[in-house]
Coordinates of C-alpha atoms in Angstrom, one line a residue:
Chain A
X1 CA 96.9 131.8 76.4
X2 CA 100.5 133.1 77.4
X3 CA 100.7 134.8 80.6
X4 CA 102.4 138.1 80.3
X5 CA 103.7 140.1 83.5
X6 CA 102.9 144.0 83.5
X7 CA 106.4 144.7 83.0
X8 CA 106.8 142.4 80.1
X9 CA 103.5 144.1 78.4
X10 CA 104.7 147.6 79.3
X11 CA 108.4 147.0 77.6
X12 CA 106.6 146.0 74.8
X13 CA 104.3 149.0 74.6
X14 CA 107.2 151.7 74.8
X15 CA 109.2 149.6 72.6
X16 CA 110.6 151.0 69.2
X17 CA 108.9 149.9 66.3
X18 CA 110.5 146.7 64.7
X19 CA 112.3 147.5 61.8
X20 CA 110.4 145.2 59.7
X21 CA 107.6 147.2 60.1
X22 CA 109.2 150.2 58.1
X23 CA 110.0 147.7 54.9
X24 CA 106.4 146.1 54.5
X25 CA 104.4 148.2 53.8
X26 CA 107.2 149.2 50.7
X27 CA 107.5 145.2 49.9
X28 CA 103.4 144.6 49.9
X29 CA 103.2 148.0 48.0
X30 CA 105.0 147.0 45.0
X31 CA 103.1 143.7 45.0
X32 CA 99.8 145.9 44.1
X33 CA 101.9 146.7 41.2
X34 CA 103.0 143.4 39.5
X35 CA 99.2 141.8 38.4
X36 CA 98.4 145.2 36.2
X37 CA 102.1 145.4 34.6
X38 CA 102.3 141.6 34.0
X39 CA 98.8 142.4 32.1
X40 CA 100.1 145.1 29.8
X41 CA 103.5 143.2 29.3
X42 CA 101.1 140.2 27.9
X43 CA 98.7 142.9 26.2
X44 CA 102.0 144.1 24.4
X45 CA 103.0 141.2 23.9
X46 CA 100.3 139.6 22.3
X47 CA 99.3 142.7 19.9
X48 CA 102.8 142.2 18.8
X49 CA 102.0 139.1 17.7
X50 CA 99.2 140.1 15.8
X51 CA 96.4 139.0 17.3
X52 CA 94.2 141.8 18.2
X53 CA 92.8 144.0 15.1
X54 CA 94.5 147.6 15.5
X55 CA 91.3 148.9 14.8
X56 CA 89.1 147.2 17.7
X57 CA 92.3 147.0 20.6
X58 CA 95.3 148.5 19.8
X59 CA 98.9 147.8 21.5
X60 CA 99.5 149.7 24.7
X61 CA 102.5 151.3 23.0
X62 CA 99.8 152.8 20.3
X63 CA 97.4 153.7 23.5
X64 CA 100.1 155.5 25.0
X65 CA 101.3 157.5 21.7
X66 CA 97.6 159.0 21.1
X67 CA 97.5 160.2 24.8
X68 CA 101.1 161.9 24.2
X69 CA 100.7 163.6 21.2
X70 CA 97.3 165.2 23.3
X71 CA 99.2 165.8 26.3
X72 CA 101.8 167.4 23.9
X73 CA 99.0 169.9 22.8
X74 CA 98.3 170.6 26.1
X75 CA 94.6 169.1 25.8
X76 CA 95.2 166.0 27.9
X77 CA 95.6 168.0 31.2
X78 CA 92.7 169.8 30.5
X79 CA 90.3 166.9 30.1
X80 CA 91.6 165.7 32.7
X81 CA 91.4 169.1 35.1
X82 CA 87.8 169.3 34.4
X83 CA 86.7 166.0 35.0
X84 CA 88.5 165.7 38.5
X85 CA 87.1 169.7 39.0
X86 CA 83.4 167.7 38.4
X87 CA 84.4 165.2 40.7
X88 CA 85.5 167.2 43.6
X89 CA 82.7 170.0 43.1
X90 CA 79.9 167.3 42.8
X91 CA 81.3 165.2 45.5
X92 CA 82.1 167.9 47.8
X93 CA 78.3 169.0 47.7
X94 CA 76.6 165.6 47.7
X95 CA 79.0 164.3 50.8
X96 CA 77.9 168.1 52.5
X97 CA 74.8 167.6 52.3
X98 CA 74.4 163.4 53.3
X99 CA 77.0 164.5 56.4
X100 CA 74.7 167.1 57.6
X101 CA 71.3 165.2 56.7
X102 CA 72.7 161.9 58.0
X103 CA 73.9 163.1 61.3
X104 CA 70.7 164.7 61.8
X105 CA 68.5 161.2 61.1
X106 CA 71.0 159.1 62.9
X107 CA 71.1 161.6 66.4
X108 CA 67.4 162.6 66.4
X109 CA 64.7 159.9 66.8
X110 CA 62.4 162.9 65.5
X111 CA 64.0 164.2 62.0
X112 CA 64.1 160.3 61.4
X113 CA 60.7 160.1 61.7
X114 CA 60.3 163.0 59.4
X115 CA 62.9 163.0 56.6
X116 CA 64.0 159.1 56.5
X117 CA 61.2 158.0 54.9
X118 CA 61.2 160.4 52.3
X119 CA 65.1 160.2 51.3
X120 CA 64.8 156.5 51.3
X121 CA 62.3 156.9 48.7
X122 CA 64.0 159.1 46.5
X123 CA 66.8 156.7 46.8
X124 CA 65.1 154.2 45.2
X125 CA 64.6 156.5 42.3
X126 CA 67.6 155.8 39.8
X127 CA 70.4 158.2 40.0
X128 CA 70.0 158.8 36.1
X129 CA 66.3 159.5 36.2
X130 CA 67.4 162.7 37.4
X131 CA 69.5 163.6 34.1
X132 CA 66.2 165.1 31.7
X133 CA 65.1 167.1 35.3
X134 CA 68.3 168.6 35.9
X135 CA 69.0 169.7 32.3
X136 CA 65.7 171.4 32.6
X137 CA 66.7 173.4 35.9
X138 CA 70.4 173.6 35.1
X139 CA 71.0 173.9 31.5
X140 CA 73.1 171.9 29.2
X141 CA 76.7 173.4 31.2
X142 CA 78.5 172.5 34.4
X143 CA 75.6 172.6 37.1
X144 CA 73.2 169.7 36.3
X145 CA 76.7 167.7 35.4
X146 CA 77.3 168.8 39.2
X147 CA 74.3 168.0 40.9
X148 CA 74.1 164.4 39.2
X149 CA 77.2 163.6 40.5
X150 CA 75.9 165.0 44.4
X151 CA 72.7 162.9 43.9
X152 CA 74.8 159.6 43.4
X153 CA 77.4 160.9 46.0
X154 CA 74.5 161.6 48.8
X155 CA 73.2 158.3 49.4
X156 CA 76.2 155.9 50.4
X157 CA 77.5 158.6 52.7
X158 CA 73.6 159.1 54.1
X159 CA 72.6 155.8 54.8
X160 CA 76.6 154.7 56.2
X161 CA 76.5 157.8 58.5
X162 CA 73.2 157.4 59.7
X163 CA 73.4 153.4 60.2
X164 CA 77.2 154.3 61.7
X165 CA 75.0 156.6 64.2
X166 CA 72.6 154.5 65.2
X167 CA 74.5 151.2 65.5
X168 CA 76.8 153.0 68.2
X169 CA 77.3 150.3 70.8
X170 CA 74.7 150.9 73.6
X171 CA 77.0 149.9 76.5
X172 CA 79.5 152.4 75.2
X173 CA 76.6 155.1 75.1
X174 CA 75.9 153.7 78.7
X175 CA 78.8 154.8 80.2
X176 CA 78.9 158.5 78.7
X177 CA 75.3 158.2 80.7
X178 CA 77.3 157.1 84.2
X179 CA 79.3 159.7 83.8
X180 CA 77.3 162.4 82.7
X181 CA 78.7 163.4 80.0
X182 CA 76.7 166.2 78.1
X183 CA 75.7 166.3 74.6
X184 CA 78.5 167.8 73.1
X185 CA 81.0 165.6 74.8
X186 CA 78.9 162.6 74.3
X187 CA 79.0 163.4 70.0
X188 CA 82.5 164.7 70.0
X189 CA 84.4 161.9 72.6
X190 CA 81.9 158.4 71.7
X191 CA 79.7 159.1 68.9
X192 CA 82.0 160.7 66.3
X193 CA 84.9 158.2 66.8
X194 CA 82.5 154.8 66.9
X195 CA 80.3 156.2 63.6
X196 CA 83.8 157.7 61.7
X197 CA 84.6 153.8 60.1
X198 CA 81.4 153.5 58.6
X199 CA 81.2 156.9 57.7
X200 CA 84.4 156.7 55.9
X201 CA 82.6 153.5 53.7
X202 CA 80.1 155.8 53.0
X203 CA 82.6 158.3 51.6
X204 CA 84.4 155.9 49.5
X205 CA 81.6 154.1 48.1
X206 CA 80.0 157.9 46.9
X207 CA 83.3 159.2 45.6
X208 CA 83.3 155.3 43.5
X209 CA 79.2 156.4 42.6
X210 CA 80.7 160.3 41.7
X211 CA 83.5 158.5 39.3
X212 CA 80.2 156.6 37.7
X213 CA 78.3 159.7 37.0
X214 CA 81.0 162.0 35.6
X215 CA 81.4 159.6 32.9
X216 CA 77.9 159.6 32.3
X217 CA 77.3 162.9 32.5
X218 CA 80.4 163.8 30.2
X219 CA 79.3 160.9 27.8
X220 CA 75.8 162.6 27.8
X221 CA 76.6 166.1 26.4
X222 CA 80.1 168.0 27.2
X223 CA 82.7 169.6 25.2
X224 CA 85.7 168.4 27.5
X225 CA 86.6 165.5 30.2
X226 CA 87.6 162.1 30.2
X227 CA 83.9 161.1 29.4
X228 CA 83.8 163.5 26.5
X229 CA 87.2 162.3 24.8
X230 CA 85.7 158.6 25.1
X231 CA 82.9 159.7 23.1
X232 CA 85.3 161.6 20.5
X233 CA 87.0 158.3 20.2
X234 CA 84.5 156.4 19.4
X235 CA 82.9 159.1 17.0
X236 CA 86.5 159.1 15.0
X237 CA 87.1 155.7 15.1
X238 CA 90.3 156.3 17.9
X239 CA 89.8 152.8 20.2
X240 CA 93.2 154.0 21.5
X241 CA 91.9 157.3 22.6
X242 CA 89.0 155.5 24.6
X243 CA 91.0 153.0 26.2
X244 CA 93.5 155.6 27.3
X245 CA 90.7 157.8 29.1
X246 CA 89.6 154.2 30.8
X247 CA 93.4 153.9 32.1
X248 CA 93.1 157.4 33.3
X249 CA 90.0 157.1 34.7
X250 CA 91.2 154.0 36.8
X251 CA 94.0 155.7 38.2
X252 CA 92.3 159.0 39.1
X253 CA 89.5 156.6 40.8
X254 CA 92.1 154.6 42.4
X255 CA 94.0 157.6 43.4
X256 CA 91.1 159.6 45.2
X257 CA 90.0 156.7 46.7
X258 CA 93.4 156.0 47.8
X259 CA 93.5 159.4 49.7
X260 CA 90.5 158.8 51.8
X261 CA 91.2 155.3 52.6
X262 CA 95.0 157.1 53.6
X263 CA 93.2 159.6 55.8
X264 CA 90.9 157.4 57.4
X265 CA 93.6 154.8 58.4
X266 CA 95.1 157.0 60.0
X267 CA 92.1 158.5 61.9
X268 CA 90.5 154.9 62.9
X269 CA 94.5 153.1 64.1
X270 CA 92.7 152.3 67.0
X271 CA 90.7 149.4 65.1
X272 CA 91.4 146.1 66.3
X273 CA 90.2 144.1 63.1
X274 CA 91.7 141.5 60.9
X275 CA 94.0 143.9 59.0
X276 CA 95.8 144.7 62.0
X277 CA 96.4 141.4 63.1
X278 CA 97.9 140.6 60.0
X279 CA 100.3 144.0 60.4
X280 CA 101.3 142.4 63.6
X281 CA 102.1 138.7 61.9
X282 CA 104.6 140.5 59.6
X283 CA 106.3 142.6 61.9
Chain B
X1 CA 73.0 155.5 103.5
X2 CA 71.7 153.8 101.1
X3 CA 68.5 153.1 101.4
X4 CA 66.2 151.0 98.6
X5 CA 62.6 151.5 100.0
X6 CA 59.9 149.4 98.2
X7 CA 61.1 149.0 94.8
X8 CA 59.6 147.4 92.1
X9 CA 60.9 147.5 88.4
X10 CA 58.8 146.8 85.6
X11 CA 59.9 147.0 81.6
X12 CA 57.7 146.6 79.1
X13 CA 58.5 144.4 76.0
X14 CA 58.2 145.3 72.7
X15 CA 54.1 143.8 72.4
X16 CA 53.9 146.2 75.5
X17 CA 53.3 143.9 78.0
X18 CA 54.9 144.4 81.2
X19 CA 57.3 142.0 82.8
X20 CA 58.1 142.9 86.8
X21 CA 61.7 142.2 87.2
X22 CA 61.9 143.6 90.9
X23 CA 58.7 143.5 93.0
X24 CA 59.0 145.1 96.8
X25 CA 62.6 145.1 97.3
X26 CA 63.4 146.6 100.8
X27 CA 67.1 147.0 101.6
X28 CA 69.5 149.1 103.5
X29 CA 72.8 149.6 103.3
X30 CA 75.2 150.9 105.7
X31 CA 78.2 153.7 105.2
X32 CA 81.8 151.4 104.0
X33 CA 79.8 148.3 104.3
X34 CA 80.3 145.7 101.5
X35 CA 77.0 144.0 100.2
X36 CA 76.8 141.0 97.9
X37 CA 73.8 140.6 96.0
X38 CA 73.6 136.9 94.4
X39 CA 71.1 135.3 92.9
X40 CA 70.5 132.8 89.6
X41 CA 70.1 134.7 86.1
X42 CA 67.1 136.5 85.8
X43 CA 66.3 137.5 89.3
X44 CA 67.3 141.0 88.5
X45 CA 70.4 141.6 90.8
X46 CA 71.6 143.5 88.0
X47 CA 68.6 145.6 87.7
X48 CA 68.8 146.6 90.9
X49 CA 72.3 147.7 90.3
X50 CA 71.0 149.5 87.7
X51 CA 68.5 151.6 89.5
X52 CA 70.9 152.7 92.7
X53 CA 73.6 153.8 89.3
X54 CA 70.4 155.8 88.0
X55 CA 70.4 154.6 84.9
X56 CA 66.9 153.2 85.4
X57 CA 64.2 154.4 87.4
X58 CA 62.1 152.5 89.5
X59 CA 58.4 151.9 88.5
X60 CA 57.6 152.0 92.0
X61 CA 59.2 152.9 95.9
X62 CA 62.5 155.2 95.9
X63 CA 66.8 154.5 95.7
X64 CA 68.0 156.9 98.3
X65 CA 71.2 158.2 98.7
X66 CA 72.5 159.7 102.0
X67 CA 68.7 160.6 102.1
X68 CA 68.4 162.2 98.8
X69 CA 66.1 160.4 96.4
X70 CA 68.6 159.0 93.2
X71 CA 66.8 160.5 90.0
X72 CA 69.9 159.8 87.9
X73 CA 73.9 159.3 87.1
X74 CA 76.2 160.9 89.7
X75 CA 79.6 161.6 90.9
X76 CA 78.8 160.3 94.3
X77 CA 78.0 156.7 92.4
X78 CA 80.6 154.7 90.6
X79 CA 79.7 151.6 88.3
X80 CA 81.7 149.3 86.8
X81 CA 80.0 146.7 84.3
X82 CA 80.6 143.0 83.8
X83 CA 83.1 144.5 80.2
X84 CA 85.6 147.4 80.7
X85 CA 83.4 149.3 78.2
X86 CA 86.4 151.1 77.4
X87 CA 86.6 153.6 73.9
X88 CA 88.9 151.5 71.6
X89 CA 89.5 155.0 70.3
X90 CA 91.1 156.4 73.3
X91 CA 94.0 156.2 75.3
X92 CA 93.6 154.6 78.9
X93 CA 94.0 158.1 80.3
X94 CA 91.5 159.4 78.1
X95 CA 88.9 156.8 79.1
X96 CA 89.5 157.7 82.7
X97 CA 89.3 161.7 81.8
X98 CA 85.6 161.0 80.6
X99 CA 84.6 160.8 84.7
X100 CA 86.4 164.0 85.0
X101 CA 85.5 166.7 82.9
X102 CA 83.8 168.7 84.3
X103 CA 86.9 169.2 86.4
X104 CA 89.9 171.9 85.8
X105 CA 92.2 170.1 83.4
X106 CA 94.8 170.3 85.8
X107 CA 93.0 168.6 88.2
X108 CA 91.9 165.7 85.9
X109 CA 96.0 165.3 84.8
X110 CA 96.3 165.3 88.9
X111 CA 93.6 162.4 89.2
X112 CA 94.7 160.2 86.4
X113 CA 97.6 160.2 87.7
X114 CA 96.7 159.2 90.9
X115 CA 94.3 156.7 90.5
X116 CA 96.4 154.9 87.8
X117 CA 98.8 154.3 90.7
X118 CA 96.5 152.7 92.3
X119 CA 95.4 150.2 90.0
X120 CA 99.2 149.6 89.3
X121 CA 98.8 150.6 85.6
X122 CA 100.9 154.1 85.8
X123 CA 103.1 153.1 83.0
X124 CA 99.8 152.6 80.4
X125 CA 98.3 155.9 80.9
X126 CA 98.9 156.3 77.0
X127 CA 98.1 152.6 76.3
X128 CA 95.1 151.5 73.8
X129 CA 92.4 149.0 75.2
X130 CA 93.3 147.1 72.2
X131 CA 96.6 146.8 74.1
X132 CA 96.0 146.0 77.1
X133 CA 94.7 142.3 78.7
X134 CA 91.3 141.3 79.9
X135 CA 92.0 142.1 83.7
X136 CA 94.2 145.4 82.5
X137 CA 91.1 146.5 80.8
X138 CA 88.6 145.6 83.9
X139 CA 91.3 147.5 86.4
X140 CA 91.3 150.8 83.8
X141 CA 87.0 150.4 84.1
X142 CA 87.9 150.2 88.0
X143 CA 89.8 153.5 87.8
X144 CA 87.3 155.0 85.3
X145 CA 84.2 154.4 88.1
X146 CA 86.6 155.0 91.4
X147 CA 88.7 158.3 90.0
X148 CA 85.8 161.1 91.6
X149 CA 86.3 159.2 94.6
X150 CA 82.6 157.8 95.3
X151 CA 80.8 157.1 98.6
X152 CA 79.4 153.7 96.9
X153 CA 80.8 151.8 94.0
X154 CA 78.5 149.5 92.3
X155 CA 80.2 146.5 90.2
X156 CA 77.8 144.6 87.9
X157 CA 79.8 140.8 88.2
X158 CA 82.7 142.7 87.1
X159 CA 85.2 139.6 87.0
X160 CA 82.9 137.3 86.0
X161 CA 84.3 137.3 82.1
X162 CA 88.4 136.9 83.2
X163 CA 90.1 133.8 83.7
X164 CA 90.1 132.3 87.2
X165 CA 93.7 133.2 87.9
X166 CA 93.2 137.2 87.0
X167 CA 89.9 136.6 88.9
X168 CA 91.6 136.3 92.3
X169 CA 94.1 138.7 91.8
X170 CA 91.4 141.2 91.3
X171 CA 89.2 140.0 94.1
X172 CA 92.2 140.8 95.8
X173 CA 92.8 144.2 94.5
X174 CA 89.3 145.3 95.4
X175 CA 89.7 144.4 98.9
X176 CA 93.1 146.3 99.2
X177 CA 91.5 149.2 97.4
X178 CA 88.2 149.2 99.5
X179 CA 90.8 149.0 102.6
X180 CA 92.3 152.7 101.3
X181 CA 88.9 154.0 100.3
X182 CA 86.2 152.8 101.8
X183 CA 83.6 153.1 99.7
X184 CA 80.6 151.5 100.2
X185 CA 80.6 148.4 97.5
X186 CA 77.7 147.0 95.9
X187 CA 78.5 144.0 94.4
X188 CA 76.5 142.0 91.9
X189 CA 77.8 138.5 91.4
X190 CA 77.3 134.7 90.6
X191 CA 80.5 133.5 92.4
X192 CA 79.2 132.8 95.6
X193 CA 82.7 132.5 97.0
X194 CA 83.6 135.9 95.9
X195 CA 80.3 137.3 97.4
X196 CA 81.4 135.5 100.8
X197 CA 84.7 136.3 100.6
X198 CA 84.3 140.1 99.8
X199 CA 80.9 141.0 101.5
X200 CA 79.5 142.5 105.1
X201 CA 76.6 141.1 103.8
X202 CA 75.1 138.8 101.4
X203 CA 71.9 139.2 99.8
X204 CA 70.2 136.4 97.9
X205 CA 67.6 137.3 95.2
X206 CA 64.9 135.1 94.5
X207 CA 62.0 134.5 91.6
X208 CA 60.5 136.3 89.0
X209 CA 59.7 138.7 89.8
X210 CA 62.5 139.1 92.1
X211 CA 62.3 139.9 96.1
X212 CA 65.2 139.6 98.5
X213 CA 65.2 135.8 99.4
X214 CA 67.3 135.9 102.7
X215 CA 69.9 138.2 104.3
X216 CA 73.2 136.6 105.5
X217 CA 75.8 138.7 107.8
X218 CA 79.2 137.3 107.1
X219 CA 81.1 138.1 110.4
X220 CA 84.8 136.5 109.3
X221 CA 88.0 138.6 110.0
X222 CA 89.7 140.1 107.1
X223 CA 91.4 138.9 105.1
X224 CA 90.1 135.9 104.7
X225 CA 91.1 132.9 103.5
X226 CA 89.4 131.1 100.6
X227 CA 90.4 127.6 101.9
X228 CA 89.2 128.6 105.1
X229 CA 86.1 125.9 106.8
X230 CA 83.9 129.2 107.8
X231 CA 84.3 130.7 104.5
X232 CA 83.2 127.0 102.8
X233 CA 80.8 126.4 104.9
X234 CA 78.8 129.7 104.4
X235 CA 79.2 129.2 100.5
X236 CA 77.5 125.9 100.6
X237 CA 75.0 127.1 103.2
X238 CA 74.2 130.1 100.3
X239 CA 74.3 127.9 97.4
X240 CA 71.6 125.4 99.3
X241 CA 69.3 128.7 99.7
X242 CA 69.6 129.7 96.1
X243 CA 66.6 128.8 93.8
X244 CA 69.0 126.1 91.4
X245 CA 66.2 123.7 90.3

């Protein structure tokens, strides 16, 4: 272990930031970028050649021609609108409710007792048991499409707040306790921070879930969407068509998950883990 | 002014049997003295600790404070545990604004202020735990538990997890601090020179269930010397009278 004076350690905390640590994260940023375009460049590459059949995988030049020509008809952006519209609608409403529920279970001893049980239950029931049940209650449209995608959203985002709740270090809890600090202080000042990292886990594994069940509730029965223009491909013999909507639907997941994994870094910079560690080694 | 009448402590395990971890534990504690309680593991010094803070209650007898019976947490009682327990999510100042606010905000800026200058960490009032060092930390918990200005401060072996170095420097710290303040200091520790050198008086904590052992008055000038024969030979003469085999 060095020794470091207090002086030393409180230069070091006012100091600017290195400069290196405004390039990085540019430089390790483009590296995410070089594994999928060395893959299409060999994709290309090797269609060229002629060794995939057109008609089972077509060259990315051919994927990217059928998902211009739709975009050129103005179709593309629609699909895609609708799908993310699902998305956000179902995921929106499946995180709301999980957020609420799972606070609730995690605070209070007592709704654990009463509702845990129960939604652990219906968790085990799989998400696309639901599909005949809903079509039943909410027609053929846009709300059972909706609530499958809540029902898959709900339980990673229940079970990660709830667990983020009650595995709240107890020392921590302690010293809210020493100085009496009352409930409101004690959620907003300990519990809210400590439980926000797992919480956020919870959010990005139900947005992944809500990415799962838009495709399956567009490949089910819909007229537009990503999952509907997979079908269409298949149904007219387009493989280009489907393996454009796959692309898209890998950026759009990648993207949204992106976002929160953006907000929630910069809401939990306090963490101490392995990541920042290795931030510090290449500054 | 603090009085511990006839305390016993008992928990029950999770079959629901009971386990006595204090059992008839008289002892009285003057205004600015400084008490030691030592013991080996188990003997539940830190229990006791635990019911003068309030965070426990006693199965049995009463922790009374300036005569009024302790039924839980209070400004007039500071604790400091063997970790800082600091929030990894908040600044140094805002872990020290969590004793204070039920204050005026202006009077919490006042107080961090203050009692960051006298822990000597005024520059890191917007510092992160995650950026400070072990004894930084411990010094930020020593604000935390010392910024409503107590009558007693309790400290649960609170240096027992630094290096030895940052350990004296501490030891030191406290007994300049407890020279501004003094507050009456409960101490809970297994460095029986620290107790000695620190302490009025030190208590040793015997058996399972655990009773005061023996009560020795340490009547050395301060500041004392660690190297010096009295303060040896009372350590030696403690560590003979604690239970070790």
């Amino acid at each position: 272990m060095t020794v470091t004076s207090l002086s030393q350690r409180e230069a070091a905390l006012h100091a600017p930031r290195p400069f290196g640590r405004l390039v990085a994260p540019h430089l390790s940023g483009l590296r995410a970028f070089l594994l999928p375009l060395g893959l299409l460049l060999a994709w290309q590459g090797l269609s060229s050649a002629g060794l995939f059949p057109d008609y089972l995988l077509p060259a990315p030049a051919a994927v990217y021609g059928e998902l211009a020509t739709l975009a050129a008809k103005g179709e593309l952006v629609a699909h895609i609108a609708i799908t993310f519209w699902r998305v956000a609608l179902g995921f929106a409403t499946g995180a709301l409710a999980a957020t609420l529920l799972g606070a609730l279970t995690g605070y209070s001893r007592t709704a654990r007792d009463y509702l845990d049980p129960t939604l652990q239950a219906l968790k085990a029931v799989p998400s696309l048991a639901w599909v005949p049940l809903f079509i039943l209650w909410f027609g053929i449209f846009e709300t059972s499409k909706i609530a499958l995608i809540a029902v898959g959203v709900f339980f990673p985002v229940y079970l990660n707040l709830m667990s983020g709740i009650q595995s709240t270090d107890r020392k921590l809890v302690e010293v809210a306790q020493v100085n009496n600090l009352s409930r409101i202080e004690l959620i907003r000042r300990i519990l809210i921070p400590a439980t926000l990292p797992s919480y956020l886990t919870g959010l990005r594994s139900g947005l992944a879930l809500g990415w799962m069940f838009v495709i399956a509730a567009e490949l089910m029965g819909a007229s537009q969407g990503l999952g509907f223009l997979m079908v269409d491909g298949q149904m007219t013999g387009r493989p280009a068509i489907i393996i454009g909507a796959l692309l898209l639907f890998a950026v759009a997941g990648k993207l949204s998950d992106a976002l929160i994994a953006a907000v929630g870094r910069s809401l939990t910079a306090w963490q101490d883990g392995f990541a920042s560690s290795q931030e510090r080694a290449n500054a | 002014m603090l009085e511990i009448a006839q305390v016993t402590k008992a928990f029950a395990d999770g079959a629901g049997v009971n386990h006595t971890a204090l059992e008839q534990v008289e002892l009285s504690i003057g205004e600015h003295e400084i008490v030691s309680l030592v013991g080996t593991s188990g003997c539940g010094k830190s229990t006791l600790l635990r019911l003068v803070s309030g965070l426990e209650k006693p199965s049995g007898g009463r922790v009374l404070l300036q005569g009024r019976s302790v039924t839980g947490p209070s400004p007039a009682v500071g604790m400091v545990f063997q970790e800082p327990r600091l929030m990894p999510w908040l600044i140094v100042a805002e872990n020290i604004r969590l004793a204070l606010l039920d204050l005026p905000r202006q009077e919490q800026e006042y107080r961090i202020a203050e009692v960051l200058e006298k822990v000597g960490l005024s520059g890191f009032a917007r510092a992160l735990p995650r950026q400070l060092s072990g004894g930084m930390a411990q010094r930020v918990a020593i604000a935390r538990a010392l910024v409503r200005r107590p009558s007693v401060l309790l400290l649960d072996e609170p240096f027992s997890a630094l290096d030895s170095f940052t350990r004296l420097k501490l030891q030191e710290h406290l007994a300049e601090l407890w020279e501004q303040e003094r507050f009456t200091l409960l101490l809970v520790t297994h460095d029986v020179e620290e107790a000695v050198l620190l302490s009025d008086r030190v208590v040793i904590l015997r058996g399972h269930p655990g009773r005061v052992h023996k009560i020795l008055d340490v009547e050395l000038p301060r500041p004392r010397r660690r190297t010096a024969a009295e303060v040896q030979g009372l350590k030696e003469e403690i560590i003979s009278t604690l239970d070790l085999s």
